[in-house]
PDB file of C-alpha atoms and ligand atoms in Angstrom:
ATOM      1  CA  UNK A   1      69.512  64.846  10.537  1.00  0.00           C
ATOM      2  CA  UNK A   2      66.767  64.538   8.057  1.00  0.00           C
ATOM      3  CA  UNK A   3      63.983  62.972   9.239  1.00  0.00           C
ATOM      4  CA  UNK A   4      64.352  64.002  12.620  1.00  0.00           C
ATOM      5  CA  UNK A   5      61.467  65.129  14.737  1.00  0.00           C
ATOM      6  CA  UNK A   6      62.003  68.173  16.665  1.00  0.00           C
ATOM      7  CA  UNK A   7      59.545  69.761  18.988  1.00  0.00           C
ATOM      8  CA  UNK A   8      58.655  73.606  19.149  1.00  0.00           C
ATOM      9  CA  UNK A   9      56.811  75.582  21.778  1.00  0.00           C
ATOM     10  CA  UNK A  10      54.319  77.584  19.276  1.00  0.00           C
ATOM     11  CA  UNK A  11      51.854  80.672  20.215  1.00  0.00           C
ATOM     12  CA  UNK A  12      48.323  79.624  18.866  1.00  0.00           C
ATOM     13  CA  UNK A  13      46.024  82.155  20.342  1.00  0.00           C
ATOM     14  CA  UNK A  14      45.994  85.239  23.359  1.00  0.00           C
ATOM     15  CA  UNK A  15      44.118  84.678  26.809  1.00  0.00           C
ATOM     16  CA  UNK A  16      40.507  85.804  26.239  1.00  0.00           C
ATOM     17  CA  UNK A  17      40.371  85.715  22.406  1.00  0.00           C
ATOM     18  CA  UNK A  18      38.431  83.024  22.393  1.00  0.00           C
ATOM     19  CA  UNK A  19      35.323  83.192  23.938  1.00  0.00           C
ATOM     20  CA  UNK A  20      34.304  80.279  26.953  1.00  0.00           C
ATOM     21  CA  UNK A  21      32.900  77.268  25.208  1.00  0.00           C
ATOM     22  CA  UNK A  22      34.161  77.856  22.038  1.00  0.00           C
ATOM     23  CA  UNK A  23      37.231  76.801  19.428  1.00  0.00           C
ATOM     24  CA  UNK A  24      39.244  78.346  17.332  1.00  0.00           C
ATOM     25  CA  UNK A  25      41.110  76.344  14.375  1.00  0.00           C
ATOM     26  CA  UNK A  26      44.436  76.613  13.926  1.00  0.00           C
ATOM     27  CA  UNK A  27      47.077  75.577  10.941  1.00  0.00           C
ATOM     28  CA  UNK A  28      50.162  75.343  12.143  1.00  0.00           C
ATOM     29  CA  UNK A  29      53.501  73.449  10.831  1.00  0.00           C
ATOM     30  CA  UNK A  30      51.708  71.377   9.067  1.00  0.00           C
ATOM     31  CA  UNK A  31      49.072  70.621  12.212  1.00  0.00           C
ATOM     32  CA  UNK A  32      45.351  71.175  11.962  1.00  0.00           C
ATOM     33  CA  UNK A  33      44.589  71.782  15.197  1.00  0.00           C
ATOM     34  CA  UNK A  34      41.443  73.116  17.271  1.00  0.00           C
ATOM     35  CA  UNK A  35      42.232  75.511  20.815  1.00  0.00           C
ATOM     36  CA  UNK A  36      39.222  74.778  22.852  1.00  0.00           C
ATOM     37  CA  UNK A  37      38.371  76.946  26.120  1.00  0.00           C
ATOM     38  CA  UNK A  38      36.536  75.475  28.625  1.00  0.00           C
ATOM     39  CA  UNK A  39      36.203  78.062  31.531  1.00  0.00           C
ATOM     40  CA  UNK A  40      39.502  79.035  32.073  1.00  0.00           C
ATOM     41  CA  UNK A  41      41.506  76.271  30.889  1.00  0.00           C
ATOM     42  CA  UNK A  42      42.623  76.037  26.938  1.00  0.00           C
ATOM     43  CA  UNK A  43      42.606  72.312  25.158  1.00  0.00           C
ATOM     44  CA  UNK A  44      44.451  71.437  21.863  1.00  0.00           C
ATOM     45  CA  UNK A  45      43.628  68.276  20.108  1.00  0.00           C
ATOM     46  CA  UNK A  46      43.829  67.541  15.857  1.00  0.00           C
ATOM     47  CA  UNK A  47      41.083  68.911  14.367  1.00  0.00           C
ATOM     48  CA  UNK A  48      40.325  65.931  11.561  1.00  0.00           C
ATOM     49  CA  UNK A  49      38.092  63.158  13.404  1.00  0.00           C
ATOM     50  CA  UNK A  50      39.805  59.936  13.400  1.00  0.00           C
ATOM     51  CA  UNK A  51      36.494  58.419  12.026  1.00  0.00           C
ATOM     52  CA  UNK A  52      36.590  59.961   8.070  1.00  0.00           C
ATOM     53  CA  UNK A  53      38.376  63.068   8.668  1.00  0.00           C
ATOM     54  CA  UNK A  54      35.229  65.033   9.530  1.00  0.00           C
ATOM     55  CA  UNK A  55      36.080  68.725  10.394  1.00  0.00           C
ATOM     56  CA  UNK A  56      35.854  68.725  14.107  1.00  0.00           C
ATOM     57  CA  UNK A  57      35.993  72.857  14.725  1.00  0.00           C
ATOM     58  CA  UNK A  58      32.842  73.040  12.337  1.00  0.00           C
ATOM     59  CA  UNK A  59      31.270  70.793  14.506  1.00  0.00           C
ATOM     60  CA  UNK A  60      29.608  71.578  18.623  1.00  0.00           C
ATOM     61  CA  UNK A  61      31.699  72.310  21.884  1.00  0.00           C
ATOM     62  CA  UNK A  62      29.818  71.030  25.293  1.00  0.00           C
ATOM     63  CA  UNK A  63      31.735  70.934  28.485  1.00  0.00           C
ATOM     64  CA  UNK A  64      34.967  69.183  27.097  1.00  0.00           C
ATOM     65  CA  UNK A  65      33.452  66.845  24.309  1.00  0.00           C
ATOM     66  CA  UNK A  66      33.259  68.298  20.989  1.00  0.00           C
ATOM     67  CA  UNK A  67      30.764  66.380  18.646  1.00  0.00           C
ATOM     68  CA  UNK A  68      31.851  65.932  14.596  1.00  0.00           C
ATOM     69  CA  UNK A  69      29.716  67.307  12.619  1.00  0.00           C
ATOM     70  CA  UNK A  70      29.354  64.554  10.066  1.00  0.00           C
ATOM     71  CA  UNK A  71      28.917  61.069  11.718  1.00  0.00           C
ATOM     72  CA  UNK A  72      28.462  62.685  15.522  1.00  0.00           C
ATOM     73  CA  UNK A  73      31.055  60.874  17.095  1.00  0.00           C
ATOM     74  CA  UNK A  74      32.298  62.604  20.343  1.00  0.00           C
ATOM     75  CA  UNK A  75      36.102  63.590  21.784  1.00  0.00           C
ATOM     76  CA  UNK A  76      36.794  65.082  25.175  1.00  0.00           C
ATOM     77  CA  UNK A  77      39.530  67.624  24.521  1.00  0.00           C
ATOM     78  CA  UNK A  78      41.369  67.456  27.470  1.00  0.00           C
ATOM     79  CA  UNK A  79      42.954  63.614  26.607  1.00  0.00           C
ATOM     80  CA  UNK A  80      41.598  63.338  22.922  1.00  0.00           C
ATOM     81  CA  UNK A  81      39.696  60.107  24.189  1.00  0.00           C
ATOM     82  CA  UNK A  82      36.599  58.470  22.438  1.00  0.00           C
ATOM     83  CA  UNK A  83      33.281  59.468  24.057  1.00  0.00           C
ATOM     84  CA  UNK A  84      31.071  58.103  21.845  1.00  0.00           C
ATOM     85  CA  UNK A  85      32.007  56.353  18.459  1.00  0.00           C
ATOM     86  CA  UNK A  86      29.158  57.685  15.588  1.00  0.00           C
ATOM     87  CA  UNK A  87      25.857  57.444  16.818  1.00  0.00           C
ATOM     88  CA  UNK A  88      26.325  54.363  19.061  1.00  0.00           C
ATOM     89  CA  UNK A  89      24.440  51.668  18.642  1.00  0.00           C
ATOM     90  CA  UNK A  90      24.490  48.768  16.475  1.00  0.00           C
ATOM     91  CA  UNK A  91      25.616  50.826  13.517  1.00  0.00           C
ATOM     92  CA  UNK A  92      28.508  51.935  15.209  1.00  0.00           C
ATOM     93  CA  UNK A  93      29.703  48.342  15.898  1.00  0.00           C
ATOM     94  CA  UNK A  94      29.375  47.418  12.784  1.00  0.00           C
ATOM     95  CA  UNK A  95      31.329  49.844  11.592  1.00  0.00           C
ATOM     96  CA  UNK A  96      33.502  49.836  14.338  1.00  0.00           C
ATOM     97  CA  UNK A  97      34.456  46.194  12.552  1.00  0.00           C
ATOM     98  CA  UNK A  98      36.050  48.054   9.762  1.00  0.00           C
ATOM     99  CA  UNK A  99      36.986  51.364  11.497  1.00  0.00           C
ATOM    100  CA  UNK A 100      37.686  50.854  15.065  1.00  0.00           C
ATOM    101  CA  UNK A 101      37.391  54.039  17.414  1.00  0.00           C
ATOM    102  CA  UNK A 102      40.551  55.907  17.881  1.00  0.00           C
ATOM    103  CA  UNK A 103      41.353  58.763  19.891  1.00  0.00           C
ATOM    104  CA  UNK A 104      42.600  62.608  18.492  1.00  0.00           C
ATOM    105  CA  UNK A 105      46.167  63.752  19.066  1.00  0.00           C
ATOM    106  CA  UNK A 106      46.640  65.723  21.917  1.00  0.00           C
ATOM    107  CA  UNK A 107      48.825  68.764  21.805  1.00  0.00           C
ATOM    108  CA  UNK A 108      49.828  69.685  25.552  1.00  0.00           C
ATOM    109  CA  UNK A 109      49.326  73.620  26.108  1.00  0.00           C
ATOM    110  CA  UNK A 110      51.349  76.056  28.037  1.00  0.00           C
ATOM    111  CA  UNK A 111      49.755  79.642  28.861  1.00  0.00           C
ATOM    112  CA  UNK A 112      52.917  82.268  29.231  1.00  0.00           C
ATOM    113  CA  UNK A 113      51.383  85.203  30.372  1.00  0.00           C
ATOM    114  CA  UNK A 114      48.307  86.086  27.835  1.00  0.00           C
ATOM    115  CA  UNK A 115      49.969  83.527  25.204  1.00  0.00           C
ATOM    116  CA  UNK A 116      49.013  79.987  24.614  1.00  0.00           C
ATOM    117  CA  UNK A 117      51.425  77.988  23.334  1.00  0.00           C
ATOM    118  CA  UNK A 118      51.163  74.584  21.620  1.00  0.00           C
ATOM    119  CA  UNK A 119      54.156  71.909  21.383  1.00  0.00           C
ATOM    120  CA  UNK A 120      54.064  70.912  18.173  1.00  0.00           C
ATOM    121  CA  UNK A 121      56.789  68.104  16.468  1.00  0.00           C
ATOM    122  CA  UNK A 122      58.239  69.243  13.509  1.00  0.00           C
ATOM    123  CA  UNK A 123      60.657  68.279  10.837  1.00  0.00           C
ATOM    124  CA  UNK A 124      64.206  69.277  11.560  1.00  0.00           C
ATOM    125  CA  UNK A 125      65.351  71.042   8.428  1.00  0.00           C
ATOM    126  CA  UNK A 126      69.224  69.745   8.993  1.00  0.00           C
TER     127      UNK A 126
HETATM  128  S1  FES B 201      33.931  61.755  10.234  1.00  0.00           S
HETATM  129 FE1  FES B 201      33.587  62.222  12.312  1.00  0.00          FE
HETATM  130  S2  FES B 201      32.163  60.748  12.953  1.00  0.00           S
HETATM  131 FE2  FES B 201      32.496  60.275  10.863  1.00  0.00          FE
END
């Protein structure tokens, strides 16, 4: 049926293309999405911050938060979860007022063999 979401198992990357530490963006079914390493384990999340849209795999990797290169708010890629909304401080609550902090999509990960895979929804084409 139209409309319907269906979800796909999609390869995004190999094992050991991307280096430790870093990301690598991916476009994918309509997804903008960022595969993070972080020693051995691979992290998708949406790569627009939730704050203005910043472009998140332009921005820094450390440990599992990744830091937006516009407005600095942080996301740990594992969960997607707010670290730290803009700067902190009393600028960030009072724009927190108008813009409260919201996490980034996760996309759960599978590694099959040396491919990484990425469930993604889609729109059924029926
Ligand atoms: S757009 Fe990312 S913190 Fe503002």
């Amino acid at each position: 049926m139209a409309g319907d979401k269906q979800t796909q198992l999609v390869p995004i990357g190999k094992v050991g293309e991307i280096a430790e530490g870093a990301m690598k963006l991916v476009n994918i079914l309509g997804h903008s999405i960022i595969l993070a390493r972080v020693g051995d384990r691979y992290y998708a999340v949406a790569n627009n911050c939730t704050h203005r849209g910043g472009n998140l795999s332009q921005g820094t990797l450390q440990g599992t938060v990744v830091t937006c290169p516009w407005h600095h708010s942080q996301f740990d890629v594992r969960d997607g979860r707010v670290i730290r909304w803009l700067n902190g401080g009393l600028s960030a609550a009072i724009v927190g007022l108008f813009k409260p902090k919201q996490a980034l999509k996760k996309y759960p990960v599978n590694v099959d063999g040396d491919r990484i895979m990425v469930e993604v929804k889609s729109e059924s084409k029926q």
